Amino acid sequence: MTTSIAGIGQTEFSVRSGRSELQLAIEAIKAAVADAGIDIDEIDGLVRYTWDNTTEAAILNALGLPRLTYYGETEFGGVNCCGAIAQACAAIEAGLASCIVFYRALNARSGTRYGRGDRILSEENGQLVNRQMEPPGDVYSAPFGLLVPGQHHALYARAYLDHYGLSDDQCAEMLGSIAVTQRAYANANPRALLRERELTMEQYLAGRIISEPLRLYDYCLETDGAMAIVITSKEKAKSLRSRTVDVLAAQQYVHPGSVPMFLYAEDTHRLVPPEAGEILFRRAGVSAQEIDVAMFYDATSIMVPMALEDFGFVERGGAHDFLTSGGNGPGGRLPINTHGGLLSEGYFHGLNSIAEAVRQLRGESPNQVDCETAFMTLRGASSMILGRA
């Protein structure tokens, strides 16, 4: 690809921002623009999630931008984070814009909480009402108590354990190693919500079961804040004073039954078919073995072992041994979620994971890895490979 990430910006992560989502978005965009070393009126494109409450028109007017020559939206929330980057890259390569900002603003702790079932199913006049009427989605599962992502993910976990014959103790050992390792990364990260809270394996095991077999510390955080990412052409990036990172490949990938949740398809012990990774690595011109650091979407911890196997970093069924032996930790074969991930830094629909990949390639991470390449996947629905410019 011929595009680069030129700047990243964010507000603080908190449980109560005290600002509107528009205010948060503007703060993050200004920070990203400053990081990229461009003027605010150089922005001529915006991309966002359809789920974002802050519209492109609101951003345009609040920032006083002279114009937008491109704006686009992408579906499915956090799982399509890399897809939004792919969309921005495609627009730049098509000549529709030269400097695009991808932004996300959330009051996901003090405002709308994604972990609450009443977003999907509520009671009105003594009757259960499904707020999501159009399939695919929760129209089939909500009436039976599958209301939030964490419940769906518990079914992924059960399917994974049953397929590979892992016991509940082995499950806890594997998932606990993820939670504990990522918390240790977060303890060194000044941006992390849980930077001051250590987590031991004993504490992990003592955490209550939320949706069997997943425990309290297998779940991501609800977070207020905003983030923004500036995408430009490589040619423009060369003229900037910031340290840019090249987008080697970025893609969206949806197959029948896979989005928004993976309950109506075969083989639910995996999230994507093998060709998804093959396509991405071929486009990037690198192999899984050449990746130095990885960011896996971890709305729940079970997504980490599944991504390891889905994209060929370990053999099928090999994630337990890899994770319990420290392969994801400092000095491991593939450090994963070195910011603490969605479990311990903050849940930000994947933008914070992209930002950490950029920081790693710039040499700016609190948990720095010697790296030339960084991989990221959002539950398989979108994936990306970045390289040091």
GROMACS .gro file of C-alpha atoms in nm:
model
  389
    1MET     CA    1   0.000   0.000   0.000
    2THR     CA    2   0.110   0.361  -0.048
    3THR     CA    3  -0.025   0.506   0.276
    4SER     CA    4   0.109   0.586   0.621
    5ILE     CA    5  -0.018   0.660   0.969
    6ALA     CA    6   0.120   1.005   1.045
    7GLY     CA    7  -0.030   1.091   1.382
    8ILE     CA    8  -0.215   0.954   1.683
    9GLY     CA    9  -0.401   1.146   1.951
   10GLN     CA   10  -0.616   1.069   2.252
   11THR     CA   11  -0.774   1.208   2.562
   12GLU     CA   12  -0.721   1.047   2.900
   13PHE     CA   13  -0.909   0.723   2.962
   14SER     CA   14  -1.151   0.747   3.253
   15VAL     CA   15  -1.475   0.619   3.399
   16ARG     CA   16  -1.632   0.967   3.391
   17SER     CA   17  -1.500   1.212   3.134
   18GLY     CA   18  -1.723   1.504   3.230
   19ARG     CA   19  -1.737   1.614   2.864
   20SER     CA   20  -1.962   1.545   2.568
   21GLU     CA   21  -1.847   1.296   2.308
   22LEU     CA   22  -1.810   1.583   2.058
   23GLN     CA   23  -1.576   1.765   2.296
   24LEU     CA   24  -1.375   1.447   2.345
   25ALA     CA   25  -1.352   1.387   1.969
   26ILE     CA   26  -1.226   1.740   1.903
   27GLU     CA   27  -0.958   1.706   2.172
   28ALA     CA   28  -0.833   1.378   2.027
   29ILE     CA   29  -0.831   1.505   1.668
   30LYS     CA   30  -0.637   1.817   1.762
   31ALA     CA   31  -0.385   1.599   1.946
   32ALA     CA   32  -0.345   1.369   1.645
   33VAL     CA   33  -0.302   1.665   1.409
   34ALA     CA   34  -0.035   1.811   1.636
   35ASP     CA   35   0.137   1.472   1.655
   36ALA     CA   36   0.140   1.452   1.275
   37GLY     CA   37   0.275   1.805   1.241
   38ILE     CA   38   0.003   1.925   1.003
   39ASP     CA   39  -0.239   2.216   1.008
   40ILE     CA   40  -0.598   2.145   1.104
   41ASP     CA   41  -0.730   2.267   0.769
   42GLU     CA   42  -0.523   2.004   0.588
   43ILE     CA   43  -0.781   1.746   0.695
   44ASP     CA   44  -0.995   1.673   0.390
   45GLY     CA   45  -1.141   1.337   0.491
   46LEU     CA   46  -1.300   1.169   0.792
   47VAL     CA   47  -1.387   0.806   0.868
   48ARG     CA   48  -1.581   0.679   1.166
   49TYR     CA   49  -1.794   0.393   1.295
   50THR     CA   50  -2.163   0.399   1.220
   51TRP     CA   51  -2.196   0.349   1.597
   52ASP     CA   52  -2.024   0.681   1.676
   53ASN     CA   53  -2.263   0.947   1.803
   54THR     CA   54  -2.048   1.232   1.668
   55THR     CA   55  -2.116   1.296   1.300
   56GLU     CA   56  -1.876   1.413   1.032
   57ALA     CA   57  -2.076   1.735   0.995
   58ALA     CA   58  -2.038   1.806   1.367
   59ILE     CA   59  -1.660   1.759   1.342
   60LEU     CA   60  -1.640   1.975   1.028
   61ASN     CA   61  -1.823   2.263   1.193
   62ALA     CA   62  -1.656   2.234   1.533
   63LEU     CA   63  -1.306   2.239   1.382
   64GLY     CA   64  -1.389   2.498   1.116
   65LEU     CA   65  -1.262   2.275   0.837
   66PRO     CA   66  -1.290   2.438   0.493
   67ARG     CA   67  -1.422   2.124   0.327
   68LEU     CA   68  -1.431   1.745   0.317
   69THR     CA   69  -1.368   1.571  -0.013
   70TYR     CA   70  -1.426   1.229   0.141
   71TYR     CA   71  -1.611   1.088   0.440
   72GLY     CA   72  -1.701   0.729   0.510
   73GLU     CA   73  -1.840   0.502   0.778
   74THR     CA   74  -1.777   0.141   0.869
   75GLU     CA   75  -2.002  -0.108   1.047
   76PHE     CA   76  -1.973  -0.351   1.339
   77GLY     CA   77  -1.801  -0.134   1.598
   78GLY     CA   78  -1.465  -0.242   1.733
   79VAL     CA   79  -1.422  -0.552   1.521
   80ASN     CA   80  -1.386  -0.334   1.209
   81CYS     CA   81  -1.121  -0.094   1.334
   82CYS     CA   82  -0.866  -0.200   1.075
   83GLY     CA   83  -1.141  -0.184   0.815
   84ALA     CA   84  -1.177   0.188   0.882
   85ILE     CA   85  -0.803   0.229   0.821
   86ALA     CA   86  -0.838   0.025   0.501
   87GLN     CA   87  -1.121   0.251   0.389
   88ALA     CA   88  -0.912   0.563   0.451
   89CYS     CA   89  -0.616   0.411   0.266
   90ALA     CA   90  -0.835   0.321  -0.032
   91ALA     CA   91  -0.976   0.674  -0.048
   92ILE     CA   92  -0.627   0.825  -0.043
   93GLU     CA   93  -0.498   0.585  -0.308
   94ALA     CA   94  -0.803   0.667  -0.522
   95GLY     CA   95  -0.723   1.038  -0.499
   96LEU     CA   96  -1.042   1.123  -0.309
   97ALA     CA   97  -0.856   1.283  -0.018
   98SER     CA   98  -0.499   1.345   0.095
   99CYS     CA   99  -0.526   1.357   0.475
  100ILE     CA  100  -0.794   1.153   0.653
  101VAL     CA  101  -0.870   1.131   1.024
  102PHE     CA  102  -1.027   0.821   1.180
  103TYR     CA  103  -1.185   0.915   1.511
  104ARG     CA  104  -1.382   0.751   1.790
  105ALA     CA  105  -1.542   0.920   2.091
  106LEU     CA  106  -1.706   0.724   2.371
  107ASN     CA  107  -1.864   0.780   2.706
  108ALA     CA  108  -1.890   0.404   2.740
  109ARG     CA  109  -1.876   0.402   3.119
  110SER     CA  110  -2.059   0.716   3.225
  111GLY     CA  111  -2.300   0.703   2.930
  112THR     CA  112  -2.411   0.413   2.711
  113ARG     CA  113  -2.258   0.092   2.845
  114TYR     CA  114  -2.204  -0.189   2.595
  115GLY     CA  115  -2.213  -0.450   2.867
  116ARG     CA  116  -2.574  -0.376   2.959
  117GLY     CA  117  -2.840  -0.608   2.823
  118ASP     CA  118  -3.107  -0.339   2.810
  119ARG     CA  119  -2.938  -0.201   2.498
  120ILE     CA  120  -3.075  -0.508   2.318
  121LEU     CA  121  -3.375  -0.631   2.513
  122SER     CA  122  -3.594  -0.434   2.751
  123GLU     CA  123  -3.937  -0.451   2.906
  124GLU     CA  124  -4.218  -0.219   2.801
  125ASN     CA  125  -4.569  -0.251   2.940
  126GLY     CA  126  -4.488  -0.593   3.078
  127GLN     CA  127  -4.364  -0.724   2.743
  128LEU     CA  128  -4.007  -0.799   2.634
  129VAL     CA  129  -3.912  -0.576   2.343
  130ASN     CA  130  -3.619  -0.653   2.113
  131ARG     CA  131  -3.452  -0.325   2.021
  132GLN     CA  132  -3.254  -0.485   1.740
  133MET     CA  133  -3.521  -0.599   1.498
  134GLU     CA  134  -3.319  -0.678   1.188
  135PRO     CA  135  -3.107  -0.993   1.157
  136PRO     CA  136  -2.820  -1.063   1.159
  137GLY     CA  137  -2.763  -0.963   1.517
  138ASP     CA  138  -2.927  -1.051   1.842
  139VAL     CA  139  -3.281  -1.090   1.714
  140TYR     CA  140  -3.258  -1.470   1.749
  141SER     CA  141  -3.046  -1.495   2.061
  142ALA     CA  142  -3.164  -1.208   2.284
  143PRO     CA  143  -3.496  -1.368   2.386
  144PHE     CA  144  -3.295  -1.663   2.524
  145GLY     CA  145  -3.067  -1.451   2.741
  146LEU     CA  146  -2.774  -1.387   2.508
  147LEU     CA  147  -2.784  -1.011   2.543
  148VAL     CA  148  -2.427  -0.882   2.551
  149PRO     CA  149  -2.097  -0.967   2.379
  150GLY     CA  150  -1.950  -1.123   2.692
  151GLN     CA  151  -2.218  -1.391   2.689
  152HIS     CA  152  -2.158  -1.469   2.323
  153HIS     CA  153  -1.784  -1.490   2.385
  154ALA     CA  154  -1.842  -1.747   2.657
  155LEU     CA  155  -1.988  -1.970   2.387
  156TYR     CA  156  -1.674  -1.919   2.176
  157ALA     CA  157  -1.471  -2.027   2.477
  158ARG     CA  158  -1.681  -2.336   2.540
  159ALA     CA  159  -1.663  -2.436   2.173
  160TYR     CA  160  -1.285  -2.387   2.177
  161LEU     CA  161  -1.235  -2.594   2.493
  162ASP     CA  162  -1.458  -2.874   2.372
  163HIS     CA  163  -1.292  -2.888   2.030
  164TYR     CA  164  -0.942  -2.925   2.172
  165GLY     CA  165  -1.037  -3.124   2.481
  166LEU     CA  166  -0.909  -2.868   2.731
  167SER     CA  167  -1.032  -2.891   3.090
  168ASP     CA  168  -1.172  -2.598   3.284
  169ASP     CA  169  -0.848  -2.585   3.481
  170GLN     CA  170  -0.645  -2.566   3.160
  171CYS     CA  171  -0.879  -2.295   3.036
  172ALA     CA  172  -0.826  -2.091   3.351
  173GLU     CA  173  -0.449  -2.142   3.326
  174MET     CA  174  -0.445  -2.022   2.964
  175LEU     CA  175  -0.681  -1.727   2.998
  176GLY     CA  176  -0.534  -1.629   3.333
  177SER     CA  177  -0.189  -1.607   3.177
  178ILE     CA  178  -0.329  -1.355   2.927
  179ALA     CA  179  -0.501  -1.141   3.191
  180VAL     CA  180  -0.200  -1.141   3.426
  181THR     CA  181   0.055  -1.070   3.152
  182GLN     CA  182  -0.149  -0.787   3.005
  183ARG     CA  183  -0.206  -0.634   3.347
  184ALA     CA  184   0.169  -0.630   3.399
  185TYR     CA  185   0.206  -0.444   3.070
  186ALA     CA  186  -0.062  -0.197   3.185
  187ASN     CA  187   0.118  -0.140   3.517
  188ALA     CA  188   0.403   0.016   3.316
  189ASN     CA  189   0.170   0.216   3.090
  190PRO     CA  190   0.082   0.566   3.219
  191ARG     CA  191  -0.225   0.580   2.990
  192ALA     CA  192  -0.381   0.259   3.125
  193LEU     CA  193  -0.694   0.273   3.338
  194LEU     CA  194  -0.558  -0.008   3.558
  195ARG     CA  195  -0.197   0.110   3.570
  196GLU     CA  196  -0.199   0.110   3.952
  197ARG     CA  197  -0.373  -0.224   4.004
  198GLU     CA  198  -0.158  -0.535   3.990
  199LEU     CA  199  -0.311  -0.874   3.913
  200THR     CA  200  -0.177  -1.212   4.022
  201MET     CA  201  -0.286  -1.554   3.905
  202GLU     CA  202  -0.436  -1.613   4.249
  203GLN     CA  203  -0.647  -1.299   4.215
  204TYR     CA  204  -0.750  -1.400   3.865
  205LEU     CA  205  -0.868  -1.743   3.984
  206ALA     CA  206  -1.057  -1.581   4.272
  207GLY     CA  207  -1.249  -1.361   4.028
  208ARG     CA  208  -1.615  -1.455   4.003
  209ILE     CA  209  -1.753  -1.637   3.702
  210ILE     CA  210  -1.942  -1.390   3.482
  211SER     CA  211  -2.048  -1.622   3.200
  212GLU     CA  212  -1.901  -1.971   3.228
  213PRO     CA  213  -1.613  -2.035   3.168
  214LEU     CA  214  -1.518  -1.664   3.161
  215ARG     CA  215  -1.427  -1.487   3.483
  216LEU     CA  216  -1.428  -1.124   3.591
  217TYR     CA  217  -1.075  -1.054   3.464
  218ASP     CA  218  -1.145  -1.210   3.124
  219TYR     CA  219  -1.359  -0.907   3.034
  220CYS     CA  220  -1.257  -0.570   2.895
  221LEU     CA  221  -1.314  -0.235   3.061
  222GLU     CA  222  -1.590   0.018   3.001
  223THR     CA  223  -1.414   0.342   2.917
  224ASP     CA  224  -1.474   0.713   2.851
  225GLY     CA  225  -1.247   0.903   2.614
  226ALA     CA  226  -1.162   0.965   2.251
  227MET     CA  227  -0.891   0.871   2.003
  228ALA     CA  228  -0.795   0.985   1.653
  229ILE     CA  229  -0.555   0.860   1.387
  230VAL     CA  230  -0.421   1.059   1.091
  231ILE     CA  231  -0.370   0.869   0.763
  232THR     CA  232  -0.186   1.021   0.466
  233SER     CA  233  -0.005   0.912   0.153
  234LYS     CA  234   0.353   0.794   0.193
  235GLU     CA  235   0.459   1.083  -0.028
  236LYS     CA  236   0.299   1.339   0.201
  237ALA     CA  237   0.431   1.156   0.508
  238LYS     CA  238   0.789   1.210   0.389
  239SER     CA  239   0.742   1.587   0.421
  240LEU     CA  240   0.616   1.570   0.780
  241ARG     CA  241   0.832   1.614   1.089
  242SER     CA  242   0.655   1.330   1.271
  243ARG     CA  243   0.769   0.968   1.277
  244THR     CA  244   0.530   0.795   1.041
  245VAL     CA  245   0.446   0.426   1.014
  246ASP     CA  246   0.370   0.249   0.686
  247VAL     CA  247   0.047   0.058   0.630
  248LEU     CA  248   0.170  -0.262   0.463
  249ALA     CA  249  -0.178  -0.415   0.433
  250ALA     CA  250  -0.523  -0.358   0.580
  251GLN     CA  251  -0.842  -0.547   0.512
  252GLN     CA  252  -1.200  -0.617   0.605
  253TYR     CA  253  -1.318  -0.979   0.607
  254VAL     CA  254  -1.673  -1.093   0.664
  255HIS     CA  255  -1.805  -1.441   0.591
  256PRO     CA  256  -2.149  -1.590   0.650
  257GLY     CA  257  -2.244  -1.599   1.016
  258SER     CA  258  -1.934  -1.418   1.138
  259VAL     CA  259  -2.059  -1.068   1.217
  260PRO     CA  260  -2.166  -0.922   1.449
  261MET     CA  261  -2.132  -1.241   1.652
  262PHE     CA  262  -2.016  -1.585   1.551
  263LEU     CA  263  -2.301  -1.803   1.672
  264TYR     CA  264  -2.473  -1.913   1.354
  265ALA     CA  265  -2.177  -2.057   1.164
  266GLU     CA  266  -1.988  -2.385   1.170
  267ASP     CA  267  -1.659  -2.440   1.354
  268THR     CA  268  -1.702  -2.181   1.627
  269HIS     CA  269  -1.370  -2.282   1.780
  270ARG     CA  270  -1.217  -2.040   1.529
  271LEU     CA  271  -1.317  -1.693   1.415
  272VAL     CA  272  -1.185  -1.675   1.059
  273PRO     CA  273  -1.100  -1.925   0.785
  274PRO     CA  274  -0.731  -1.968   0.691
  275GLU     CA  275  -0.755  -1.767   0.369
  276ALA     CA  276  -0.817  -1.443   0.563
  277GLY     CA  277  -0.465  -1.448   0.701
  278GLU     CA  278  -0.318  -1.575   0.376
  279ILE     CA  279  -0.464  -1.280   0.185
  280LEU     CA  280  -0.340  -1.025   0.438
  281PHE     CA  281   0.015  -1.161   0.465
  282ARG     CA  282   0.043  -1.191   0.087
  283ARG     CA  283  -0.061  -0.828   0.041
  284ALA     CA  284   0.187  -0.714   0.306
  285GLY     CA  285   0.472  -0.924   0.168
  286VAL     CA  286   0.557  -1.075   0.506
  287SER     CA  287   0.481  -1.400   0.688
  288ALA     CA  288   0.340  -1.464   1.035
  289GLN     CA  289   0.690  -1.565   1.148
  290GLU     CA  290   0.822  -1.220   1.050
  291ILE     CA  291   0.582  -1.033   1.280
  292ASP     CA  292   0.758  -0.883   1.583
  293VAL     CA  293   0.467  -0.764   1.797
  294ALA     CA  294   0.091  -0.820   1.783
  295MET     CA  295  -0.225  -0.648   1.900
  296PHE     CA  296  -0.523  -0.882   1.927
  297TYR     CA  297  -0.871  -0.753   1.995
  298ASP     CA  298  -0.941  -0.873   2.346
  299ALA     CA  299  -1.294  -0.769   2.438
  300THR     CA  300  -1.260  -1.100   2.621
  301SER     CA  301  -0.944  -1.299   2.676
  302ILE     CA  302  -1.060  -1.598   2.468
  303MET     CA  303  -1.008  -1.393   2.154
  304VAL     CA  304  -0.631  -1.402   2.201
  305PRO     CA  305  -0.572  -1.779   2.166
  306MET     CA  306  -0.818  -1.795   1.878
  307ALA     CA  307  -0.639  -1.517   1.689
  308LEU     CA  308  -0.301  -1.680   1.752
  309GLU     CA  309  -0.424  -1.992   1.577
  310ASP     CA  310  -0.644  -1.831   1.312
  311PHE     CA  311  -0.354  -1.632   1.168
  312GLY     CA  312  -0.090  -1.903   1.188
  313PHE     CA  313   0.126  -1.772   1.472
  314VAL     CA  314   0.091  -2.111   1.640
  315GLU     CA  315  -0.051  -2.439   1.522
  316ARG     CA  316  -0.417  -2.525   1.582
  317GLY     CA  317  -0.459  -2.620   1.946
  318GLY     CA  318  -0.114  -2.482   2.033
  319ALA     CA  319  -0.223  -2.157   2.200
  320HIS     CA  320  -0.242  -2.307   2.550
  321ASP     CA  321   0.123  -2.409   2.556
  322PHE     CA  322   0.236  -2.085   2.389
  323LEU     CA  323   0.054  -1.862   2.637
  324THR     CA  324   0.123  -2.055   2.955
  325SER     CA  325   0.493  -2.062   2.873
  326GLY     CA  326   0.505  -1.681   2.842
  327GLY     CA  327   0.519  -1.652   2.465
  328ASN     CA  328   0.304  -1.339   2.480
  329GLY     CA  329   0.507  -1.165   2.750
  330PRO     CA  330   0.825  -0.955   2.758
  331GLY     CA  331   1.099  -1.150   2.586
  332GLY     CA  332   0.845  -1.397   2.447
  333ARG     CA  333   0.833  -1.512   2.086
  334LEU     CA  334   0.542  -1.278   2.011
  335PRO     CA  335   0.467  -1.004   2.266
  336ILE     CA  336   0.091  -0.939   2.253
  337ASN     CA  337  -0.109  -0.633   2.364
  338THR     CA  338   0.187  -0.459   2.515
  339HIS     CA  339  -0.029  -0.162   2.624
  340GLY     CA  340  -0.238  -0.389   2.847
  341GLY     CA  341  -0.504  -0.442   2.583
  342LEU     CA  342  -0.873  -0.380   2.616
  343LEU     CA  343  -0.859  -0.585   2.937
  344SER     CA  344  -0.633  -0.346   3.127
  345GLU     CA  345  -0.558  -0.027   2.932
  346GLY     CA  346  -0.915   0.052   2.827
  347TYR     CA  347  -1.183  -0.059   2.588
  348PHE     CA  348  -1.164   0.168   2.293
  349HIS     CA  349  -1.301  -0.032   2.001
  350GLY     CA  350  -0.948  -0.114   1.893
  351LEU     CA  351  -0.809   0.234   1.826
  352ASN     CA  352  -0.586   0.213   2.133
  353SER     CA  353  -0.442  -0.111   1.998
  354ILE     CA  354  -0.360   0.056   1.667
  355ALA     CA  355  -0.201   0.343   1.861
  356GLU     CA  356   0.015   0.098   2.056
  357ALA     CA  357   0.130  -0.069   1.733
  358VAL     CA  358   0.230   0.275   1.604
  359ARG     CA  359   0.414   0.356   1.926
  360GLN     CA  360   0.599   0.026   1.913
  361LEU     CA  361   0.720   0.093   1.558
  362ARG     CA  362   0.820   0.447   1.656
  363GLY     CA  363   1.009   0.320   1.960
  364GLU     CA  364   0.778   0.507   2.200
  365SER     CA  365   0.601   0.229   2.393
  366PRO     CA  366   0.645   0.198   2.771
  367ASN     CA  367   0.690  -0.175   2.704
  368GLN     CA  368   0.913  -0.138   2.401
  369VAL     CA  369   0.988  -0.434   2.175
  370ASP     CA  370   1.264  -0.443   1.914
  371CYS     CA  371   1.034  -0.446   1.612
  372GLU     CA  372   1.008  -0.373   1.241
  373THR     CA  373   0.656  -0.510   1.189
  374ALA     CA  374   0.334  -0.508   1.390
  375PHE     CA  375   0.021  -0.715   1.334
  376MET     CA  376  -0.331  -0.636   1.444
  377THR     CA  377  -0.660  -0.818   1.413
  378LEU     CA  378  -1.009  -0.729   1.532
  379ARG     CA  379  -1.174  -1.071   1.579
  380GLY     CA  380  -1.089  -1.151   1.219
  381ALA     CA  381  -1.345  -0.909   1.075
  382SER     CA  382  -1.060  -0.668   1.003
  383SER     CA  383  -0.684  -0.701   1.019
  384MET     CA  384  -0.376  -0.496   0.945
  385ILE     CA  385   0.003  -0.515   0.923
  386LEU     CA  386   0.215  -0.206   0.988
  387GLY     CA  387   0.584  -0.157   0.918
  388ARG     CA  388   0.851   0.085   1.033
  389ALA     CA  389   0.889   0.359   0.772
   0.00000   0.00000   0.00000
